[in-house]
CSV table of C-alpha atoms and ligand atoms in Angstrom, one decimal:
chain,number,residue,atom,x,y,z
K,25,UNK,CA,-9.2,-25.2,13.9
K,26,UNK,CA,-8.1,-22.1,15.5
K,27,UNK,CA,-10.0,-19.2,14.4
K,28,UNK,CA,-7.7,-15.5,13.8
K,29,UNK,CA,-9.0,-12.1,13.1
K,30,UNK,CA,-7.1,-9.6,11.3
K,31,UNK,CA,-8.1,-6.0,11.5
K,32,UNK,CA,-6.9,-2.6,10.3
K,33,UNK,CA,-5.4,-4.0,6.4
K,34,UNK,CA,-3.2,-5.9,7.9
K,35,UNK,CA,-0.3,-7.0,5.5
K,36,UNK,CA,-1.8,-10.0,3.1
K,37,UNK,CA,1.0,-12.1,4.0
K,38,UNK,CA,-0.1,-12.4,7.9
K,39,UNK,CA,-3.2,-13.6,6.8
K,40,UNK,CA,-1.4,-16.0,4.2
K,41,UNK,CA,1.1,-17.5,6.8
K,42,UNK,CA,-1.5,-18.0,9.4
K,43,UNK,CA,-4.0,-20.2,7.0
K,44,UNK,CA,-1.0,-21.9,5.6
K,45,UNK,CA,-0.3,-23.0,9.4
K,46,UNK,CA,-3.7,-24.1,9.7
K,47,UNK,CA,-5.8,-20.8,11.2
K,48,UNK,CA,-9.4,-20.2,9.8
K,49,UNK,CA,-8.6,-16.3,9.4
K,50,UNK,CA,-11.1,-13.4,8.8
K,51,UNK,CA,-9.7,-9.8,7.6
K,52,UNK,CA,-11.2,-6.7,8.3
K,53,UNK,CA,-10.1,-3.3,6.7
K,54,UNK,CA,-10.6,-1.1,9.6
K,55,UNK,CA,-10.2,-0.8,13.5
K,56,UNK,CA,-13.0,-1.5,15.4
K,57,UNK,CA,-14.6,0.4,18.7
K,58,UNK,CA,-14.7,-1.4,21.9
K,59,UNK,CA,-18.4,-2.8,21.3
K,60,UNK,CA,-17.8,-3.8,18.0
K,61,UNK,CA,-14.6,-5.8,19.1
K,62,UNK,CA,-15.9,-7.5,21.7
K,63,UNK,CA,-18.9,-8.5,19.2
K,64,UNK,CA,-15.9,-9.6,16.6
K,65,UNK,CA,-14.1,-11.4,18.9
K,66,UNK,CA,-16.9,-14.3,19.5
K,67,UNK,CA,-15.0,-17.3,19.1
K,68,UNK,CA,-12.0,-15.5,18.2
K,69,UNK,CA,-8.6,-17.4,19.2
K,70,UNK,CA,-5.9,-14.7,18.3
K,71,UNK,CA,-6.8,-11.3,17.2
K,72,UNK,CA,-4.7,-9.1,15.1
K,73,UNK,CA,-4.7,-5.2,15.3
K,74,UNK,CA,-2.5,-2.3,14.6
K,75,UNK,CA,-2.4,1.2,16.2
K,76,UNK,CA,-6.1,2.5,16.1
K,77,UNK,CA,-8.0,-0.1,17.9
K,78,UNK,CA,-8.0,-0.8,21.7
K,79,UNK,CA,-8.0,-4.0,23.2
K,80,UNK,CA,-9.1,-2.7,27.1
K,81,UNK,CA,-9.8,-4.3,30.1
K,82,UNK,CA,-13.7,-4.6,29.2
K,83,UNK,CA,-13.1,-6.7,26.1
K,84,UNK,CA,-10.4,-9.1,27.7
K,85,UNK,CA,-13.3,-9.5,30.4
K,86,UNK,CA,-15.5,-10.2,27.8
K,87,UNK,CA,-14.1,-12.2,25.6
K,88,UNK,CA,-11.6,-15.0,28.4
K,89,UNK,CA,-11.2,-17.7,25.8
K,90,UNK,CA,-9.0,-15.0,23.5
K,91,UNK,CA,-5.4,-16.6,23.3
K,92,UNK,CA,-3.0,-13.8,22.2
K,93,UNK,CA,-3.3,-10.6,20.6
K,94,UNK,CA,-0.7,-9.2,17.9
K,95,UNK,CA,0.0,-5.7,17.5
K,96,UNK,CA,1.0,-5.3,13.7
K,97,UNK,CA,3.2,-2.0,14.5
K,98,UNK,CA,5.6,-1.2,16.6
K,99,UNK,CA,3.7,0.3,19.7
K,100,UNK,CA,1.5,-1.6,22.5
K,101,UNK,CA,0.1,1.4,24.2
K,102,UNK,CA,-3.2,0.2,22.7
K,103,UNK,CA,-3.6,-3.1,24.5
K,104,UNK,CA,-3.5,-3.1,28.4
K,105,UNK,CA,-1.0,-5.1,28.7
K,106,UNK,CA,-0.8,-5.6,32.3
K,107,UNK,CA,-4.1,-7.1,32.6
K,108,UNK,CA,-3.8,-9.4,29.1
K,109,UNK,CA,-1.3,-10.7,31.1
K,110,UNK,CA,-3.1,-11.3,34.7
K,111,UNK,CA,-5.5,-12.8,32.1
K,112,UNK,CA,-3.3,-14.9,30.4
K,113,UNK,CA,-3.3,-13.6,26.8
K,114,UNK,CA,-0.2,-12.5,25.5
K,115,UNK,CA,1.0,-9.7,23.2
K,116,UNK,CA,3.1,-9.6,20.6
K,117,UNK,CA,4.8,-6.3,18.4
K,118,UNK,CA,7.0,-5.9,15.8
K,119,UNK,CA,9.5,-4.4,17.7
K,120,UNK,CA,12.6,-4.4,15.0
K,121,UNK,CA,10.6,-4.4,11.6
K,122,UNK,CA,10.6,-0.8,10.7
K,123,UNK,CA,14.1,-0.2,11.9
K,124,UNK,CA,15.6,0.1,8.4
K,125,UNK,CA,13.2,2.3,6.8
K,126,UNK,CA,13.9,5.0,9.6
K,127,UNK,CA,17.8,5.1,8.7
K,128,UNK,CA,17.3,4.9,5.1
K,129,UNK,CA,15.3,8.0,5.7
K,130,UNK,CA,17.8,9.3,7.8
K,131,UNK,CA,20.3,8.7,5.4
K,132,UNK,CA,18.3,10.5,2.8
K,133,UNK,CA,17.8,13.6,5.3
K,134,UNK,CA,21.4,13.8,5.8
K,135,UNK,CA,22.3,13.8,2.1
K,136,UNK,CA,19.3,16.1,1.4
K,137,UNK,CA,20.3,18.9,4.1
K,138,UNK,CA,24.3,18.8,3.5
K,139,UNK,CA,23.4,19.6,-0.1
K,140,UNK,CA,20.3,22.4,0.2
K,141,UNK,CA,18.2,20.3,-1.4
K,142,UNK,CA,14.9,21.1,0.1
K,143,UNK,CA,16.3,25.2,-0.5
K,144,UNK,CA,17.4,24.0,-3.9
K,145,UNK,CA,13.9,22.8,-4.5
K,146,UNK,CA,12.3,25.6,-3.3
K,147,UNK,CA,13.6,27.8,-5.5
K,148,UNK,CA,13.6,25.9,-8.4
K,149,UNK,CA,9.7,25.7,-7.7
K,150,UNK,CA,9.8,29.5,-7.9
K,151,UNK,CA,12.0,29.7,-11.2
K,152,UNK,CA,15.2,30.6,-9.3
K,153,UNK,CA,18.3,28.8,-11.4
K,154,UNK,CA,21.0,28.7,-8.4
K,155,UNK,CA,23.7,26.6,-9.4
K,156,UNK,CA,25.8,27.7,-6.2
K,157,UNK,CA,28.2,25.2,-4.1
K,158,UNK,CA,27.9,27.6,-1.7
K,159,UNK,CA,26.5,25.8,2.0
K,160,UNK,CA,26.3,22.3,0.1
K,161,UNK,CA,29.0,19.2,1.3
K,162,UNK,CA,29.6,15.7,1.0
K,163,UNK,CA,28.9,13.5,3.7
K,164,UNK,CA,32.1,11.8,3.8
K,165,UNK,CA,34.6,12.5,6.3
K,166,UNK,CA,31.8,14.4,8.2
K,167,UNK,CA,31.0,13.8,11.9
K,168,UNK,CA,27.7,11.7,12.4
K,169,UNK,CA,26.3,12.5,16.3
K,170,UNK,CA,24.1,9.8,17.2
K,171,UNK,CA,21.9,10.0,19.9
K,172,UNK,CA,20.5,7.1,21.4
K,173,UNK,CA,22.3,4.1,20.4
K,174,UNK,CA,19.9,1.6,20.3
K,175,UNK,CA,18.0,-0.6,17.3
K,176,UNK,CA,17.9,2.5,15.5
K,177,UNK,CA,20.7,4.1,16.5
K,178,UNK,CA,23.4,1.8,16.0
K,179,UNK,CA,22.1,0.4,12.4
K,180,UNK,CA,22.2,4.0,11.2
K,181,UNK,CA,25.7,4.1,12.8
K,182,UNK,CA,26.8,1.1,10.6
K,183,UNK,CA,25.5,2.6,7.4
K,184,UNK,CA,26.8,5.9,8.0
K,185,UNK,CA,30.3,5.1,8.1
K,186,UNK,CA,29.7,2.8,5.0
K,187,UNK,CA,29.3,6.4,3.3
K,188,UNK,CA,32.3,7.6,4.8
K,189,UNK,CA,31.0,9.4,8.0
K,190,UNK,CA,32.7,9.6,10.9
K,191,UNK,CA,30.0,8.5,13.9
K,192,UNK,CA,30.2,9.4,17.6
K,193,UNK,CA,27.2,8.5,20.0
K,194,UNK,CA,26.1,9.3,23.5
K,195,UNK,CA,23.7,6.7,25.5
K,196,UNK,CA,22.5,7.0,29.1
K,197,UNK,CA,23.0,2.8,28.9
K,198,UNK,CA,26.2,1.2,28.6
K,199,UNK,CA,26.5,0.4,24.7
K,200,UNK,CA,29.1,-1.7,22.6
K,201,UNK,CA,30.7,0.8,19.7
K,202,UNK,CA,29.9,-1.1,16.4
K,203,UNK,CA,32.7,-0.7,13.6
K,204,UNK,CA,34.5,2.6,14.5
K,205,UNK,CA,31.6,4.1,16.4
K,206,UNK,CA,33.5,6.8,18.8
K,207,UNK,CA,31.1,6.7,22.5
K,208,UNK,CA,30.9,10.0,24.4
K,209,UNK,CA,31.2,10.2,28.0
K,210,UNK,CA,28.6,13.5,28.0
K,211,UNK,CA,25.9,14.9,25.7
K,212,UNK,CA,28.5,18.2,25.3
K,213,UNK,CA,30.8,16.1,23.9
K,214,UNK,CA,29.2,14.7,20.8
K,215,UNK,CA,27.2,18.4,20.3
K,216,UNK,CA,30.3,19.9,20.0
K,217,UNK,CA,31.8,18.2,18.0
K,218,UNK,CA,28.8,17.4,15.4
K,219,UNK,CA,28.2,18.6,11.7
K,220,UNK,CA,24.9,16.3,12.0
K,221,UNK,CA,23.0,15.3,15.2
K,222,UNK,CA,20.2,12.9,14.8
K,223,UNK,CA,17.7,11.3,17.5
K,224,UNK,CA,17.0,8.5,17.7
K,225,UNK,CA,15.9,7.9,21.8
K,226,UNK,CA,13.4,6.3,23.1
K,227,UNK,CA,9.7,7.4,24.6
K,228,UNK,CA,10.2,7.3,28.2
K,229,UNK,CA,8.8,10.3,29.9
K,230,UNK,CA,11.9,11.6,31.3
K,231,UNK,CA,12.4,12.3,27.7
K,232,UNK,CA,10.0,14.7,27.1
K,233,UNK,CA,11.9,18.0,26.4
K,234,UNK,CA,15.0,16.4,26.6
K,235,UNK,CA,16.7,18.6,23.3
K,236,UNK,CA,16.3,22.2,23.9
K,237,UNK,CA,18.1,25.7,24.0
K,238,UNK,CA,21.1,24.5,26.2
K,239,UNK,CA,21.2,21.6,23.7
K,240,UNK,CA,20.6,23.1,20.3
K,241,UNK,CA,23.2,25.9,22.2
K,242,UNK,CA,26.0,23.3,22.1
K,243,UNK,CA,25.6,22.5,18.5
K,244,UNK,CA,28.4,23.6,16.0
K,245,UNK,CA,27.9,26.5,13.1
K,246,UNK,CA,26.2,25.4,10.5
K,247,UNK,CA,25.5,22.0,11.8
K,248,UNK,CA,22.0,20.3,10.8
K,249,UNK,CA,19.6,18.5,13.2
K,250,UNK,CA,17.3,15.6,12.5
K,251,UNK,CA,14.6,14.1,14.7
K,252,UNK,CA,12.7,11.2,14.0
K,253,UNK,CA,12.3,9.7,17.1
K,254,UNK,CA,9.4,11.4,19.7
K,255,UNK,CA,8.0,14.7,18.9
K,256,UNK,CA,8.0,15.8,22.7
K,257,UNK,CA,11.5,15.3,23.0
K,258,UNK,CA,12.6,18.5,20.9
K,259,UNK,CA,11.4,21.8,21.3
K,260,UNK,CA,10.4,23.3,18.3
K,261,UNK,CA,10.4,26.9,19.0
K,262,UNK,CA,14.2,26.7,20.2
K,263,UNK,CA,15.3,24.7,16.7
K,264,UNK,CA,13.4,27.6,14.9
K,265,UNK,CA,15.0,30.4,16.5
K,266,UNK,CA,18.6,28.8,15.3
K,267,UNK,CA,18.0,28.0,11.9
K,268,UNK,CA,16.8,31.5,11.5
K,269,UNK,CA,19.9,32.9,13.4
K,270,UNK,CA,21.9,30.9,10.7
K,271,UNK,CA,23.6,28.9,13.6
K,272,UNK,CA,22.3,25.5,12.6
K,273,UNK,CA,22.4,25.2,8.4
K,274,UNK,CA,18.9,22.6,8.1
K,275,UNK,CA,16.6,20.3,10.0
K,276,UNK,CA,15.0,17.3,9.1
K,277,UNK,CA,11.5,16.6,11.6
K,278,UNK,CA,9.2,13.8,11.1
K,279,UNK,CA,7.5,13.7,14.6
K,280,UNK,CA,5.8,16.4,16.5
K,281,UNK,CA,4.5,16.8,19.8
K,282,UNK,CA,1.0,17.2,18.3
K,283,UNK,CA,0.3,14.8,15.6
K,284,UNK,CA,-3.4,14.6,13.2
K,285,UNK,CA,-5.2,11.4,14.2
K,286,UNK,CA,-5.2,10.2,10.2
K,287,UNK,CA,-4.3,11.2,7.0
K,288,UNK,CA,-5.8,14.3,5.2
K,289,UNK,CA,-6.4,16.0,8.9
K,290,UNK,CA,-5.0,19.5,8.8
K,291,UNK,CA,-1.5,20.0,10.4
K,292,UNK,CA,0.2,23.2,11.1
K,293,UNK,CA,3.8,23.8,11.6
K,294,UNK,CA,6.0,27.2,12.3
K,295,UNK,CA,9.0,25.3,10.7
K,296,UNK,CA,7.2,25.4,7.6
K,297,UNK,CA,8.8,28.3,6.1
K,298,UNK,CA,12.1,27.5,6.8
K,299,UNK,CA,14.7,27.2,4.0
K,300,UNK,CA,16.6,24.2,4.4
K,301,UNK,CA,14.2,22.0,5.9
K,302,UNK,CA,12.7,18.8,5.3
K,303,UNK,CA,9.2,18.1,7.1
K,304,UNK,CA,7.8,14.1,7.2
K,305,UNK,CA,4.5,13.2,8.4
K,306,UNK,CA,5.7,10.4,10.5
K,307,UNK,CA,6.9,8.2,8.1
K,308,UNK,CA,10.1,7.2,9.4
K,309,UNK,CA,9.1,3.5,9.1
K,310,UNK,CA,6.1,3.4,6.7
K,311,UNK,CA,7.5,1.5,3.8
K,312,UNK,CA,6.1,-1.5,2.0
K,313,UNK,CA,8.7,-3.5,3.2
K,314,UNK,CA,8.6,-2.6,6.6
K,315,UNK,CA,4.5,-3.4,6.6
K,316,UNK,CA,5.4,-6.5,4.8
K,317,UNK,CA,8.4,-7.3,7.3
K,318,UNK,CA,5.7,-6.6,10.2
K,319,UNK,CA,3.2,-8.9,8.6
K,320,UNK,CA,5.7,-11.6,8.4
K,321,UNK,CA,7.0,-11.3,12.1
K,322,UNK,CA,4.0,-10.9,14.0
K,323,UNK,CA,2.1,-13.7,12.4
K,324,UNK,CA,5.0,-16.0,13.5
K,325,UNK,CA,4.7,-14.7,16.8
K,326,UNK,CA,1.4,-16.0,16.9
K,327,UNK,CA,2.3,-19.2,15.1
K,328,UNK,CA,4.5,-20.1,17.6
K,329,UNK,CA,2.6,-19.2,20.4
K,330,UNK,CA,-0.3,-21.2,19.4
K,331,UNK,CA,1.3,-24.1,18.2
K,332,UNK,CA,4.6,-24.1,20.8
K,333,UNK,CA,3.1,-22.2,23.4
K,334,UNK,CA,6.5,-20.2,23.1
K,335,UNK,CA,6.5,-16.6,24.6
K,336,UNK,CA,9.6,-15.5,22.5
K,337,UNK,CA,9.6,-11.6,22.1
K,338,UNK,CA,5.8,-11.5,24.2
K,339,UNK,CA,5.5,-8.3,25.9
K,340,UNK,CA,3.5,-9.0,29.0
K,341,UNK,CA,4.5,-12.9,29.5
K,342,UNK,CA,7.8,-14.6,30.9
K,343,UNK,CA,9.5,-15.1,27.7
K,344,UNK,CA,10.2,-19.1,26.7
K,345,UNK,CA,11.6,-20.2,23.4
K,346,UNK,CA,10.1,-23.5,22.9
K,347,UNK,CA,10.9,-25.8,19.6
K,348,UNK,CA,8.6,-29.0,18.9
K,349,UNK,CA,7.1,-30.7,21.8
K,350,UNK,CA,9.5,-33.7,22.8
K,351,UNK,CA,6.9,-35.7,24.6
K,352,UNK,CA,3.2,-37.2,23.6
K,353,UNK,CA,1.9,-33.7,24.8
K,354,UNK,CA,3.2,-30.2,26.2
K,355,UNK,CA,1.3,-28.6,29.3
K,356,UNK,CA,1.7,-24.5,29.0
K,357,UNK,CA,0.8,-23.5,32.7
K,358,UNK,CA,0.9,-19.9,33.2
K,359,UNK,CA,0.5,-18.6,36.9
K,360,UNK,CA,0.5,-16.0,39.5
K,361,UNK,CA,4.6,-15.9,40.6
K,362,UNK,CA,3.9,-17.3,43.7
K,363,UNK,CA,6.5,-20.1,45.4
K,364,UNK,CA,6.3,-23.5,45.4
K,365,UNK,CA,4.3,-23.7,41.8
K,366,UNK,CA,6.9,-25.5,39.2
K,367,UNK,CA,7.2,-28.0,42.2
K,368,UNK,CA,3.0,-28.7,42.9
K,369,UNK,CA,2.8,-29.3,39.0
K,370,UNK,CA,6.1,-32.0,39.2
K,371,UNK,CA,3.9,-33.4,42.4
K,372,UNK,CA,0.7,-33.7,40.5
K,373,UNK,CA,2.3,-35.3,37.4
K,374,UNK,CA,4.4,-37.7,39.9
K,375,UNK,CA,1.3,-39.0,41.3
K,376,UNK,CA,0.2,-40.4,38.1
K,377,UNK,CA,3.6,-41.8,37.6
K,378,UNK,CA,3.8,-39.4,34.5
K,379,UNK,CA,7.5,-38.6,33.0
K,380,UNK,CA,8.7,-35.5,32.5
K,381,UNK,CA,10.7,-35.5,28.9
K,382,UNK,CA,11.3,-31.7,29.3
K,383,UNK,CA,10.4,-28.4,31.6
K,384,UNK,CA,11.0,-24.9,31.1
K,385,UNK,CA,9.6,-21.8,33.5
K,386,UNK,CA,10.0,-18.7,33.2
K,387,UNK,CA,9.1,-15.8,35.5
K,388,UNK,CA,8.5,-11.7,35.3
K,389,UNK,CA,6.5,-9.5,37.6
K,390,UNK,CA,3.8,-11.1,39.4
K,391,UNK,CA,3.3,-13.9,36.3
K,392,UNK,CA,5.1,-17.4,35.8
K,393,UNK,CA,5.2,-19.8,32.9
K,394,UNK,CA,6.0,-23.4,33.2
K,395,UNK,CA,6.0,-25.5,29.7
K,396,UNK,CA,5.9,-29.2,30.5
K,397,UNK,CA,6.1,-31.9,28.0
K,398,UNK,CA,5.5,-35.0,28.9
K,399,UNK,CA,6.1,-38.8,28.0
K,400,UNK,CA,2.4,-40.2,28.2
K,401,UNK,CA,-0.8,-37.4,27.9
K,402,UNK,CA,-2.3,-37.2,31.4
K,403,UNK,CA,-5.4,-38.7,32.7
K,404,UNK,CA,-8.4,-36.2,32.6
K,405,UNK,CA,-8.0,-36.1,36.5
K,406,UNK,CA,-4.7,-35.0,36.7
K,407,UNK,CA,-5.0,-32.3,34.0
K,408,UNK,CA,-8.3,-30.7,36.2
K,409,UNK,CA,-5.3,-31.2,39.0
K,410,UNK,CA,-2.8,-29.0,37.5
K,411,UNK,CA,-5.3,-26.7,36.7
K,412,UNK,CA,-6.6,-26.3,39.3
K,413,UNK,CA,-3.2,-25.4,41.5
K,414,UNK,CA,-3.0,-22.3,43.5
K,415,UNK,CA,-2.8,-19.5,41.4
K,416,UNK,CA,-3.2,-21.1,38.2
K,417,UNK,CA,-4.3,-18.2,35.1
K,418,UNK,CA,-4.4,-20.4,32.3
K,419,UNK,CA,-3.6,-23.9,31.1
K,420,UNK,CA,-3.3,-25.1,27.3
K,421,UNK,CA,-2.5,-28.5,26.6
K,422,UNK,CA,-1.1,-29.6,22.9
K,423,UNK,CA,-0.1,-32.5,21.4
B,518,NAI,P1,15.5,1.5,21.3
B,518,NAI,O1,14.7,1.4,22.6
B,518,NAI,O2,16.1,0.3,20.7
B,518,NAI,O3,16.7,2.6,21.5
B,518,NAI,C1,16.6,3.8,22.3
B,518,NAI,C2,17.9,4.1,22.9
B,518,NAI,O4,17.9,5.4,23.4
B,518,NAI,C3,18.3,3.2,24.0
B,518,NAI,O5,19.6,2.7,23.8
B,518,NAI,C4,18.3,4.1,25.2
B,518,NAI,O6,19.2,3.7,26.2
B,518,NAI,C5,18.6,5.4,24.6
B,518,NAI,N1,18.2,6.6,25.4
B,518,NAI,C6,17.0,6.8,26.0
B,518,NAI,N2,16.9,8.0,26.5
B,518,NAI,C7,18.1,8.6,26.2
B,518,NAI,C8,18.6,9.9,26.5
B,518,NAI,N3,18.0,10.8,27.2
B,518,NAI,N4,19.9,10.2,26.1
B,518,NAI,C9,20.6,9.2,25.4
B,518,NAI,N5,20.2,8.0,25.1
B,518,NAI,C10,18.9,7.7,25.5
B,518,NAI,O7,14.6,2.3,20.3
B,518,NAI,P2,14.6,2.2,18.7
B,518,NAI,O8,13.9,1.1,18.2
B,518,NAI,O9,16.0,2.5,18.2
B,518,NAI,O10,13.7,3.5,18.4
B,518,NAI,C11,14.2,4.8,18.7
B,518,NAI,C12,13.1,5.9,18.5
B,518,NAI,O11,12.6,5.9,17.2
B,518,NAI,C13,11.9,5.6,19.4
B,518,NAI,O12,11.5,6.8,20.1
B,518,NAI,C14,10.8,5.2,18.5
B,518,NAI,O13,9.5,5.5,18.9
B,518,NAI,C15,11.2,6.0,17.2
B,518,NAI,N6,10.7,5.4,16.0
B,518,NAI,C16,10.2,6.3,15.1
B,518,NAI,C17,9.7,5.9,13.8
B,518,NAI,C18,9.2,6.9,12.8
B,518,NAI,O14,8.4,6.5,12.0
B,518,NAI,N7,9.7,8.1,12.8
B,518,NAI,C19,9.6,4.4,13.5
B,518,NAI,C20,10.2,3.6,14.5
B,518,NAI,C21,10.7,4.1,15.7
């Protein structure tokens, strides 16, 4: 039976679906260090881990018989990816699972802010009754600028006009408008025209300070600003300096450029005394459901990729989407992307006369993936053969 370990509380339900589909699973509340991995791992077939433990280079050298690793979260910056993959062992994420929790909260931050209520709040904290309309609006009708149109991005766009917002959006990628989405041709465009600018881009270095004082510049009076994508990509000072000229009305932030490692560390903000502002400790997508939606994806990931040998959604292997084997067994060959490979493993399965019922390869960087299945299982020979082609990573063979 395969054997799966779960670290770092992962969801219940990954450990549930695994067993159910036949993996001896062992939990583990926290992350582990390098040593103590590599000491976990013994006889370890998939390994599951979230953010705060590293699968390196020493413990895939350490551990070769490991199959796959699942990253319960959204990030893979943990795992070295590139050489899981020269190793064979692929990675899995949960890259869509969390996507609604971060527009619900962006939903709530727009609500909040149009209406004062973190200043509303505040004073009420202080015993001020201020029953004012003065500063507060509805969201409908407003203008919704979305910035970075991607999963995020265009979900929130969707719900946004449900509540009666009007959205525009700029993207440096070519993106299809969802319902009555407006695109803008330049950044400019959507600032200036704006009661609410969210954003929602990715991490890719050119990023980093990519919303400053030009940016926050081009933003209309009163207009509020929300951020819960990267906290390098805004700059902090410059957001402060226009919420206390009055030019922008609130700000929502739940990332920062300098985040404490774990909960109950210290943290330190010169936004915090700002009136109309709402500040999250990166919880954009820590719900229940999310962890819950996270469990539930990732383990099939695994499931699949044990049981199928499908690559779907990997993040270091050529991707395959594989259903049931349609042979007596399935050969899942996975080697360096050199020519002349898909046609050596037809030659070797030729020689013993073996049909092929189906074949699927798939290539990406320097790594290809052929999946065979075939009418009768090959002789002993033939599989030491195929494995033993030019350039050959790994071979798994399943029935
Ligand atoms: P995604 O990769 O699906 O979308 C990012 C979009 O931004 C892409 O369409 C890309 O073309 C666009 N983009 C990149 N740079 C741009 C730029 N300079 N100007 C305009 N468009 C640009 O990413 P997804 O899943 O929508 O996530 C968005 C962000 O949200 C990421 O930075 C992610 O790390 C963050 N995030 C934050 C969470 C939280 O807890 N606060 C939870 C989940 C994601």
């Amino acid at each position: 039976m395969p054997k799966a370990l779960l670290l770092e509380n992962i969801h219940p339900d990954a450990a549930k679906s695994l067993r159910d589909h036949g993996f001896v699973v062992e939990t583990m509340k926290g992350a582990l260090g390098e040593d103590e991995l590599i000491e976990a791992l013994d006889g370890v077939d998939v390994v599951g881990i979230r953010s705060k433990t590293s699968v390196t280079s020493r413990v895939l050298d350490a551990r070769p018989n490991l199959s796959a690793v699942g990253c319960f979260c959204i990030g893979t910056n943990q795992v070295d990816l590139d050489y899981a993959g020269k190793r064979g062992i692929a990675v899995f994420n949960a890259p869509y699972s969390n996507t609604r929790s971060v527009v619900e909260l962006v939903i709530c931050d727009i609500i909040c802010l149009m209406r004062r209520i973190p200043a509303h709040t505040h004073h009420m904290k202080h015993g001020v009754w201020d029953k004012s309309a003065s500063g507060s609006h509805e969201v409908r009708g407003k203008t919704l600028g979305i910035i970075g149109y991607g999963n995020i991005g265009s979900q929130l766009s969707v719900l946004a006009e449900a509540l009666g917002m009007r959205v525009v959006f700029y993207d440096i990628e070519e993106k299809l408008a969802l319902g009555n989405a407006h695109r803008c041709e330049t950044l400019n465009e959507l600032l200036e025209q704006s009661d609410a600018v969210t954003l929602h881009v990715d991490g890719r270095k050119s990023n980093t300070g990519f919303f400053g004082e030009d940016q926050f510049a081009h933003m209309k009076q009163d207009a509020i600003f929300i951020n819960l994508s990267r906290g390098f990509v805004a700059d902090l000072g410059a957001l402060k300096q226009h919420l206390d000229s009055g030019h922008i009305s609130g700000a929502a932030v739940d990332v920062f450029p300098i985040e404490p490692k774990k909960t109950g560390d210290p943290f330190e903000t010169a936004l915090a005394n700002e009136d109309n502002m709402i500040l999250t400790p990166h919880i954009g997508g820590s719900t229940l459901e999310a962890q819950e939606s996270i469990g539930h994806f990732v383990s099939q990931r695994l499931e699949d990729y044990w049981f199928k040998g499908s690559t779907s959604l990997s993040v270091n292997l050529p991707q395959i989407n594989l259903g049931d084997c349609k042979g007596a067994c399935r050969i899942m060959h996975l080697h360096a992307n050199l020519p002349g490979v898909l046609a050596h493993v037809n030659r070797v399965l030729g020689e013993e006369d073996i049909n092929i019922s189906f074949q699927s390869l798939g290539t990406e960087g320097e790594l290809g993936y052929v999946v065979t299945d075939v009418a009768k299982r090959p002789s002993t020979a033939t599989l030491e053969a195929l494995r033993n082609i030019e350039g050959t990573i790994r071979m798994r063979v399943i029935s």
